[in-house]
CSV table of C-alpha atoms in Angstrom, one decimal:
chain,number,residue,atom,x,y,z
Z,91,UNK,CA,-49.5,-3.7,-6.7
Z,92,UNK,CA,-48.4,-7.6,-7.5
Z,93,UNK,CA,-51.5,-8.2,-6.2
Z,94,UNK,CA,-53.9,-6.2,-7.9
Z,95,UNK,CA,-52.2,-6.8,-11.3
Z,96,UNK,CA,-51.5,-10.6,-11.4
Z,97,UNK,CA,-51.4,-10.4,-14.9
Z,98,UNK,CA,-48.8,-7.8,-15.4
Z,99,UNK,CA,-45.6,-9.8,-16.1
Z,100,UNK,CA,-43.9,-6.5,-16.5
Z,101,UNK,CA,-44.4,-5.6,-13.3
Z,102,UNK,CA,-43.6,-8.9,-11.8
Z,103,UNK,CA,-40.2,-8.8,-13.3
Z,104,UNK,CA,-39.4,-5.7,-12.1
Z,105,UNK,CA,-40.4,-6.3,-8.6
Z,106,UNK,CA,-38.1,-9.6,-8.6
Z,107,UNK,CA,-35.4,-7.1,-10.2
Z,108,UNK,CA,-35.9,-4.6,-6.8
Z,109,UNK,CA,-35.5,-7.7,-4.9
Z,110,UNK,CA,-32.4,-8.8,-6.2
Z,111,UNK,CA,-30.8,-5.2,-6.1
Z,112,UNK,CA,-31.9,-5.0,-2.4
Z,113,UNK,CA,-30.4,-8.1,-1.7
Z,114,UNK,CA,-27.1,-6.8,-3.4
Z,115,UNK,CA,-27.3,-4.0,-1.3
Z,116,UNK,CA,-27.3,-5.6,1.9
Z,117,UNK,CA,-24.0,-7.6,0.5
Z,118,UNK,CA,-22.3,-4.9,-0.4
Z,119,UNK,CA,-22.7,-3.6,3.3
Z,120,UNK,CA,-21.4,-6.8,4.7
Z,121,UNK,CA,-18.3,-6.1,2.4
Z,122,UNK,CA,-17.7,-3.6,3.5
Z,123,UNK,CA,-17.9,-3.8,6.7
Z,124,UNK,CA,-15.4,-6.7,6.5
Z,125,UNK,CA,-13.3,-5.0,4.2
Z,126,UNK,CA,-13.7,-6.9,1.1
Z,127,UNK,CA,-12.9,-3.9,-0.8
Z,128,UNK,CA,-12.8,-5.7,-4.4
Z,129,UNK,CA,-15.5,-7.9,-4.3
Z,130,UNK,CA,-17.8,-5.0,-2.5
Z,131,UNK,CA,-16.8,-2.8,-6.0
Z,132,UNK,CA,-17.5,-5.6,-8.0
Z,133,UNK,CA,-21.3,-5.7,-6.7
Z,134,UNK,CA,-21.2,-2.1,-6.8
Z,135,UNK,CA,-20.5,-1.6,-10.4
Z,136,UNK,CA,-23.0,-4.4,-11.2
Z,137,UNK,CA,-25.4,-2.2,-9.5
Z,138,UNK,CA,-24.7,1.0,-11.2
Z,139,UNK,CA,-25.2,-0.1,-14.5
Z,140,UNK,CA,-29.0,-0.4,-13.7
Z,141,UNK,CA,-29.5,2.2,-11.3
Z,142,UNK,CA,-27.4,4.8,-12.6
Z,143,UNK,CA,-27.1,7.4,-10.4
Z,144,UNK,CA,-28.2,6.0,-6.9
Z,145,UNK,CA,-25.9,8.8,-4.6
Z,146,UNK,CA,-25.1,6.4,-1.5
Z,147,UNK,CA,-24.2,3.7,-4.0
Z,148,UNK,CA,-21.7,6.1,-5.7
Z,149,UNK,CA,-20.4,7.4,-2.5
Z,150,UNK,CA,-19.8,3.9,-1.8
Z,151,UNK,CA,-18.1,3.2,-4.8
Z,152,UNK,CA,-15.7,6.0,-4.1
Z,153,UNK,CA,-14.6,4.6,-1.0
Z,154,UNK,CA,-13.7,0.9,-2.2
Z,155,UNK,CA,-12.1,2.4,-5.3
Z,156,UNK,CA,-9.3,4.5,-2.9
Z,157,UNK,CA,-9.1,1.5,-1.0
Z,158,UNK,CA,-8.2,-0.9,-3.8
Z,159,UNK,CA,-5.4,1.4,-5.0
Z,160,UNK,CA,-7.9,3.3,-7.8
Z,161,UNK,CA,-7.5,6.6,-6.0
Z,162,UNK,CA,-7.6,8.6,-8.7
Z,163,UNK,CA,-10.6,7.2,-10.4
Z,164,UNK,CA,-12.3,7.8,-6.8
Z,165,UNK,CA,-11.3,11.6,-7.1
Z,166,UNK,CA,-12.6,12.2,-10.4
Z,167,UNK,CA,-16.0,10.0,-9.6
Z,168,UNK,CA,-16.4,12.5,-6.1
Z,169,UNK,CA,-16.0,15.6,-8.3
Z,170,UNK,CA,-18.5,14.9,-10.9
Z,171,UNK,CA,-20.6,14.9,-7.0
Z,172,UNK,CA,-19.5,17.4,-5.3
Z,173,UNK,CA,-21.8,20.3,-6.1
Z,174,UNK,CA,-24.6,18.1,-5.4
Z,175,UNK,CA,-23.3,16.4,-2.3
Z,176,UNK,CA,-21.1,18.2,-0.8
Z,177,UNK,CA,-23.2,18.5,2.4
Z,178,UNK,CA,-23.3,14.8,2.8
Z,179,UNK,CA,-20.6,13.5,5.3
Z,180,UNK,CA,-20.9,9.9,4.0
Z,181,UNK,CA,-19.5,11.7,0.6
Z,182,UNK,CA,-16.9,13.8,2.6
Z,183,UNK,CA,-15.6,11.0,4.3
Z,184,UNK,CA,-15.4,8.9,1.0
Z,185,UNK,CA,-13.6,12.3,-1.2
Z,186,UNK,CA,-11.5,12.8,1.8
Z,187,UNK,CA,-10.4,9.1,1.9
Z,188,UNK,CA,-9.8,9.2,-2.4
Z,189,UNK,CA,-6.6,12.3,-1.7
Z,190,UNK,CA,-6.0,10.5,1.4
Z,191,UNK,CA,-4.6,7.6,-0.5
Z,192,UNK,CA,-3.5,9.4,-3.4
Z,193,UNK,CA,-1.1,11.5,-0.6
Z,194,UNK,CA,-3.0,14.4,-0.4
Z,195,UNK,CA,-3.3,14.6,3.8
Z,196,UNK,CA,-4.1,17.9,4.4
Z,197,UNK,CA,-7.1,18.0,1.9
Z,198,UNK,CA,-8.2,14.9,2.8
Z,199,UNK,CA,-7.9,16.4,6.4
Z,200,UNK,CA,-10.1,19.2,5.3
Z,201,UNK,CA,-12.5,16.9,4.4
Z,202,UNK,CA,-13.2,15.1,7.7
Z,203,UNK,CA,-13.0,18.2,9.1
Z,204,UNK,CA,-16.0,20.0,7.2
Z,205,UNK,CA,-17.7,16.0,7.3
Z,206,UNK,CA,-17.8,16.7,11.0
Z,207,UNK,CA,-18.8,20.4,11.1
Z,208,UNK,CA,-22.2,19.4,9.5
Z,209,UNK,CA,-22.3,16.1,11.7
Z,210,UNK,CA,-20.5,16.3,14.8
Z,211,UNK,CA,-21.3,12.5,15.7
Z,212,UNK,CA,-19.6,11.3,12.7
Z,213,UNK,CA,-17.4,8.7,13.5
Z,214,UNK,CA,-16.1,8.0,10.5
Z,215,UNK,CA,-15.0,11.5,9.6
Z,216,UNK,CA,-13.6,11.9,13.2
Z,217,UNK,CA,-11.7,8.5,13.2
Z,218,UNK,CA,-10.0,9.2,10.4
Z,219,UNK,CA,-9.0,12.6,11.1
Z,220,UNK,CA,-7.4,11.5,14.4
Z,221,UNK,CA,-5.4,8.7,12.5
Z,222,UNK,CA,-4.2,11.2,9.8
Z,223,UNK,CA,-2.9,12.9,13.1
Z,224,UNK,CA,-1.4,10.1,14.5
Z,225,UNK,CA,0.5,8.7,11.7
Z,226,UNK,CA,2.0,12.0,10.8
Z,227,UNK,CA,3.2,12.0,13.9
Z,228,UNK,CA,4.9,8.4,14.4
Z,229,UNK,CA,6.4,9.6,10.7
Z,230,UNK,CA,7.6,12.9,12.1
Z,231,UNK,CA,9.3,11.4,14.7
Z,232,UNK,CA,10.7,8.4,12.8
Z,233,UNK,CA,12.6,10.7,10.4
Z,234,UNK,CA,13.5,12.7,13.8
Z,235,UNK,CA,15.4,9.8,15.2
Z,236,UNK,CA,16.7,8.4,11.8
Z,237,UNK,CA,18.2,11.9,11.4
Z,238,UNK,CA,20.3,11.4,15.1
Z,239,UNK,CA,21.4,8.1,14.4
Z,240,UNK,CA,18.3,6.4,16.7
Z,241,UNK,CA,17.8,3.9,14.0
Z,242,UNK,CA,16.5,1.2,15.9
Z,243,UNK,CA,13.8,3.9,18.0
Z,244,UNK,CA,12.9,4.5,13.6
Z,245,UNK,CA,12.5,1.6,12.6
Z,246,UNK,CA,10.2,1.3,15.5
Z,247,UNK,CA,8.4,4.3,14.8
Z,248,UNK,CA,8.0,3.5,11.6
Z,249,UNK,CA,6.4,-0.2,12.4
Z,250,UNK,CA,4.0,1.1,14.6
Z,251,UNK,CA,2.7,3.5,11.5
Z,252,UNK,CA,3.1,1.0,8.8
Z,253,UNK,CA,0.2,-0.9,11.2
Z,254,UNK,CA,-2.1,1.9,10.8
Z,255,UNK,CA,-3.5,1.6,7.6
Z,256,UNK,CA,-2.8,-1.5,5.2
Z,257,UNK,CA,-4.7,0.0,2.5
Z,258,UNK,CA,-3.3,3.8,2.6
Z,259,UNK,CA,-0.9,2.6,-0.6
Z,260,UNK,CA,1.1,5.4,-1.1
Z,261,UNK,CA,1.5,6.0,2.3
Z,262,UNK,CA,3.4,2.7,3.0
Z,263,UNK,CA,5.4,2.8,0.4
Z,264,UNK,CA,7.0,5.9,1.8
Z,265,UNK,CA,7.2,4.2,5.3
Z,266,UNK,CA,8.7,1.3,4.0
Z,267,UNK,CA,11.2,3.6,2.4
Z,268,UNK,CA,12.0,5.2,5.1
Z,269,UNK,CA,12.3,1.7,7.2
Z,270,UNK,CA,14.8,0.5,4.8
Z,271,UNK,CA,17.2,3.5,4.8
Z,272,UNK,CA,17.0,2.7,8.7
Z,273,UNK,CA,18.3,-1.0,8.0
Z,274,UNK,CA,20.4,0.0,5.9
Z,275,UNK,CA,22.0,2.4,8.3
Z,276,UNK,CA,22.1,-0.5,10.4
Z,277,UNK,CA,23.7,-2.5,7.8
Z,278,UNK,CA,21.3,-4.7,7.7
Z,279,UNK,CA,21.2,-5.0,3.9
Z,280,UNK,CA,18.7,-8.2,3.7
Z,281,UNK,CA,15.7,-6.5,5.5
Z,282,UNK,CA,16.6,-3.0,3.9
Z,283,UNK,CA,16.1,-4.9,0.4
Z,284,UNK,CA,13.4,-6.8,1.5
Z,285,UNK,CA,11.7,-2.9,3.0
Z,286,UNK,CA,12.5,-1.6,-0.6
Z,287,UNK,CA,11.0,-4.4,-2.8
Z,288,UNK,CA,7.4,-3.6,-0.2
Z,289,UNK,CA,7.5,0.1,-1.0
Z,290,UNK,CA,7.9,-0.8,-4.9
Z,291,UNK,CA,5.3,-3.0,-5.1
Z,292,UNK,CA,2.8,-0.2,-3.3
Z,293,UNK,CA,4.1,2.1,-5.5
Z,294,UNK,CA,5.5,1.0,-8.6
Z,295,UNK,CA,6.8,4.6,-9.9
Z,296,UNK,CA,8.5,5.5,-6.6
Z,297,UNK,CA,11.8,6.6,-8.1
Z,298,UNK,CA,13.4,7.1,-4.3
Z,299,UNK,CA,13.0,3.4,-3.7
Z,300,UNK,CA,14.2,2.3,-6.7
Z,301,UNK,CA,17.3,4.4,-6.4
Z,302,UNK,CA,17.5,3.0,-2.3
Z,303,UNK,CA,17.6,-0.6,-4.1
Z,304,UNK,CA,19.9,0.1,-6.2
Z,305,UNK,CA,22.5,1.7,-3.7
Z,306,UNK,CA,21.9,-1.5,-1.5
Z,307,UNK,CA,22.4,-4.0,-4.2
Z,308,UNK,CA,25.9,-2.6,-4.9
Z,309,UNK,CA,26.5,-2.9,-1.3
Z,310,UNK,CA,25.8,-6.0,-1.9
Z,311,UNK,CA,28.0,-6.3,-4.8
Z,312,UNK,CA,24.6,-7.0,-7.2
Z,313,UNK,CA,25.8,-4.0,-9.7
Z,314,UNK,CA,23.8,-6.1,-12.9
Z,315,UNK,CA,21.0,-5.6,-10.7
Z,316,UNK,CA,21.5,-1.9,-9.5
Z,317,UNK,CA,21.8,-0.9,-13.4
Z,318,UNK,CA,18.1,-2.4,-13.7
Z,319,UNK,CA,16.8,-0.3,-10.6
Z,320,UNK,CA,19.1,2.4,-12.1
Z,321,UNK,CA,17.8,2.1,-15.7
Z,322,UNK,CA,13.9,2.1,-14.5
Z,323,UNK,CA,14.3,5.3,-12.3
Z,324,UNK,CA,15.8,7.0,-15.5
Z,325,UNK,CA,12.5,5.2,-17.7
Z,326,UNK,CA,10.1,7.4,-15.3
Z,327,UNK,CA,12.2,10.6,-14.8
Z,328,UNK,CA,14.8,10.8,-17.7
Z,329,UNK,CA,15.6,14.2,-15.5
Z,330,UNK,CA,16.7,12.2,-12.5
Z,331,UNK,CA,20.2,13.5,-11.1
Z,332,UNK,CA,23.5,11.9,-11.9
Z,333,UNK,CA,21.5,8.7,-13.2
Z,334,UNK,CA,23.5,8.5,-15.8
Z,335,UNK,CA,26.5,8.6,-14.1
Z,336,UNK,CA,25.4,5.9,-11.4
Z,337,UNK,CA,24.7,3.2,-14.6
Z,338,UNK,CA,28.2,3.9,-15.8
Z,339,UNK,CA,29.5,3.4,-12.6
Z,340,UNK,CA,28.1,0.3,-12.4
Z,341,UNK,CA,29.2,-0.4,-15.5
Z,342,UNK,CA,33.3,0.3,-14.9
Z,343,UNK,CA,32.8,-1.8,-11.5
Z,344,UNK,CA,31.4,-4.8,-14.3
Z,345,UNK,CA,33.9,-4.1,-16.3
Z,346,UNK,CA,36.9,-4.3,-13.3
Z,347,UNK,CA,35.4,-7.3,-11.8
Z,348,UNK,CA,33.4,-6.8,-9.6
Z,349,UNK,CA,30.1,-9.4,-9.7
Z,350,UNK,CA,27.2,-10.6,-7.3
Z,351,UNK,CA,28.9,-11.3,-4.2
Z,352,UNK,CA,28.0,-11.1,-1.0
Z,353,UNK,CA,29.2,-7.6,0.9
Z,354,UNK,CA,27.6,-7.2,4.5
Z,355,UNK,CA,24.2,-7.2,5.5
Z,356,UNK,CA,24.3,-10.0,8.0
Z,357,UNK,CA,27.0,-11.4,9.8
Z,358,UNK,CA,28.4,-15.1,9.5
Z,359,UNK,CA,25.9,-16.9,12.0
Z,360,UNK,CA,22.8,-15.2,10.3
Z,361,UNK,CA,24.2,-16.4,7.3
Z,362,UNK,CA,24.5,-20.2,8.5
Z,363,UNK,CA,21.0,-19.5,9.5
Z,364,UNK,CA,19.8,-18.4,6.5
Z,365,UNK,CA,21.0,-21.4,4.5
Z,366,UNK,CA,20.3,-24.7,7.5
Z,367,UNK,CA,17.4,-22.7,9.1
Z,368,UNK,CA,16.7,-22.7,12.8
Z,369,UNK,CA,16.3,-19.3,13.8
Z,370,UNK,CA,17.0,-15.7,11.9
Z,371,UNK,CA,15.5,-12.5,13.1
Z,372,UNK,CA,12.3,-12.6,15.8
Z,373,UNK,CA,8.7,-12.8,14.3
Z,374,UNK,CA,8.1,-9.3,15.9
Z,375,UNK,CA,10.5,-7.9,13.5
Z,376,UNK,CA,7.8,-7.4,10.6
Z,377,UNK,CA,4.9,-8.2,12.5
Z,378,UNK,CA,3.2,-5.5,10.2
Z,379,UNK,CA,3.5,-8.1,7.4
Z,380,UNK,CA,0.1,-9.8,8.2
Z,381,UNK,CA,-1.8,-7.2,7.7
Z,382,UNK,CA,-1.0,-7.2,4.1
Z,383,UNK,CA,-1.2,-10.9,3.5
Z,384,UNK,CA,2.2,-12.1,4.6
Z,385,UNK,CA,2.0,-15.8,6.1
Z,386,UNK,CA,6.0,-15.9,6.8
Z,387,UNK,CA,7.4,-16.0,10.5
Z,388,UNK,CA,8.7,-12.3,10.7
Z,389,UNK,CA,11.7,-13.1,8.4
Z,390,UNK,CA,11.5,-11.5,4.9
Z,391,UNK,CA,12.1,-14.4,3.2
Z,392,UNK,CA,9.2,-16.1,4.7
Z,393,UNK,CA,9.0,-19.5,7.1
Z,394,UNK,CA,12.8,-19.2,8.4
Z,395,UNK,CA,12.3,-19.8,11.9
Z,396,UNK,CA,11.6,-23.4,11.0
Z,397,UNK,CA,14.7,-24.3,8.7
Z,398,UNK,CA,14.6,-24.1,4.6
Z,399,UNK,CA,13.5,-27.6,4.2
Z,400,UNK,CA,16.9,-28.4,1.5
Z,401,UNK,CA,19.4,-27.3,3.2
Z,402,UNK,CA,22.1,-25.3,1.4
Z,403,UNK,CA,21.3,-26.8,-2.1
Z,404,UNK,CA,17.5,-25.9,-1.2
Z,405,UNK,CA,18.1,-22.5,-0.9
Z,406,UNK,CA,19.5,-21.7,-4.2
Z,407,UNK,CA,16.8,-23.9,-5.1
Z,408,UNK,CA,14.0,-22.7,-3.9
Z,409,UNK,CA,14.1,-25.4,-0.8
Z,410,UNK,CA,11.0,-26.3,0.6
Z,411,UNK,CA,9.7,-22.5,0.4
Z,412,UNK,CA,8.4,-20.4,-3.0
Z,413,UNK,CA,9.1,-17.3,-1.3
Z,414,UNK,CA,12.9,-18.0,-0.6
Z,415,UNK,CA,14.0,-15.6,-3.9
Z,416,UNK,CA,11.3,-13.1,-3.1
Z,417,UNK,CA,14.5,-10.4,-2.3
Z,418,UNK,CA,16.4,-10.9,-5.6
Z,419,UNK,CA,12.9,-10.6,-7.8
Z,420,UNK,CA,12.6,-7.0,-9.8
Z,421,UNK,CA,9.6,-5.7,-8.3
């Protein structure tokens, strides 16, 4: 058609406009397949606006949003579909991923299921089925051996399913939970914190770990900063039990004297270690951490194993390391 009708600048235009779109296309794929969840919507959207309702592309769309935390938006967007796709496994897997990651399991589970009645070769639909499976499992049997006292087998259990999915948002932050009542069983106050402050920042209306925080920061003897935790579970559920009597307990402890300090959580040599460096707990210990863009050694206040780079000074500081008050910021 450019061809025959040289003269057509209409139809030139458009023809560089299919061009450009295709070549879109194609990145949006490569994003995809590498993960690049944001900047794959970002082309998406752009795309959208001219070719308003191209199916795969909105399908597509569905998936990145539940994977950058838009879950919801992704539910909604497969609904206004479903009547009209719901015999296309591409779109099942995407709607099943959107409750997936706004904790709806067993729907999502439905889902893959019905993605891989009409296409039994679908890997996608049968992967993720399989990892639902899995995860619940290693969950299952992390709160099984929290509950007898096997904290260290939970906190295990709980690692291994934290590694699963990096994007599955509300997920973690229930994992992480979970990981942290293990250290704190464990009294091992400074990774419990650091567990809570990860499921907070997943999940920033997840009253349970706000009210775990809090509990561990007056174990700590940090009751100025349980009230805060306190006072924000109370902001999203003014119904909460006995939150009003936990602030006023923290209050009278204020008011007797009691302050900031230091109350267990690590013993005297981790201490040492914490403030002259040169060792702290093994890199495996949060080796899940990578996979959601930590660049620290395995210790939660990032790059321990090395020293603080200022010595005692440094660390009230900030030393030679930004992250070194990442456990006493209000997520």
């Amino acid at each position: 058609a450019l061809e025959l009708e040289k003269g057509d600048q209409t139809l030139v235009e458009e023809f560089k406009e299919c061009k450009q779109i295709e070549s879109k296309v194609e990145t949006i794929n490569v994003l995809i397949r590498q993960e690049k969840y944001s900047t794959a919507l970002s082309l998406i959207n752009e795309v959208l606006r001219t070719c308003v309702e191209w199916r795969d592309l909105q399908i597509k769309q569905i998936e990145c949003l539940a994977k950058t935390g838009q879950a919801q938006k992704a539910q909604s967007i497969s609904k206004e579909l479903f009547v009209e796709c719901q015999s296309n496994p591409e779109f099942l897997y995407a709607r099943g991923i959107a409750f997936l990651y706004d904790g709806n399991s067993d729907y999502a589970k439905k889902m893959f299921q019905e993605g891989l009645r009409i296409d039994p070769d679908n890997k996608r639909c049968r992967e993720q089925f399989k990892n639902i499976k899995k995860l619940e499992d290693l969950k299952d049997r992390g709160n099984e051996a929290f509950k007898t006292n096997q904290c260290l087998e939970a906190i295990k259990l709980y690692t291994e399913a934290l590694e699963m999915d990096p994007n599955n948002r509300v997920q973690n932050s229930v994992l992480f939970a979970n990981r942290s009542a293990a250290y704190r069983k464990l009294n091992k106050n400074v990774e419990a914190l650091h567990d809570c402050n990860q499921a907070i920042e997943l999940n920033e209306n997840y009253t349970k770990a706000y009210l775990r925080r809090a509990e561990i920061k007056k174990d700590m003897g940090d009751y100025d900063e349980a009230i805060y935790d306190y006072e924000k579970v109370r902001q999203i559920d003014p119904n909460t039990p006995n939150i009003v009597n936990l602030i006023r307990g923290c209050q009278q402890e204020i008011e007797n004297g009691g302050g900031a300090g230091y109350s267990g959580g690590m013993d005297p040599s981790g201490i040492f270690q914490m403030f002259f460096g040169g060792g702290g707990p093994g890199p495996t210990m949060f080796s899940h951490s990578h996979s959601h863009g930590g660049d620290d050694d395995g210790f939660p206040f990032g790059g321990m194993g090395g020293g603080m780079g200022g010595g005692f000074p440094g660390f009230f500081m900030g030393g030679g390391n930004p992250n070194v008050k990442m456990r006493f910021s209000r997520k």
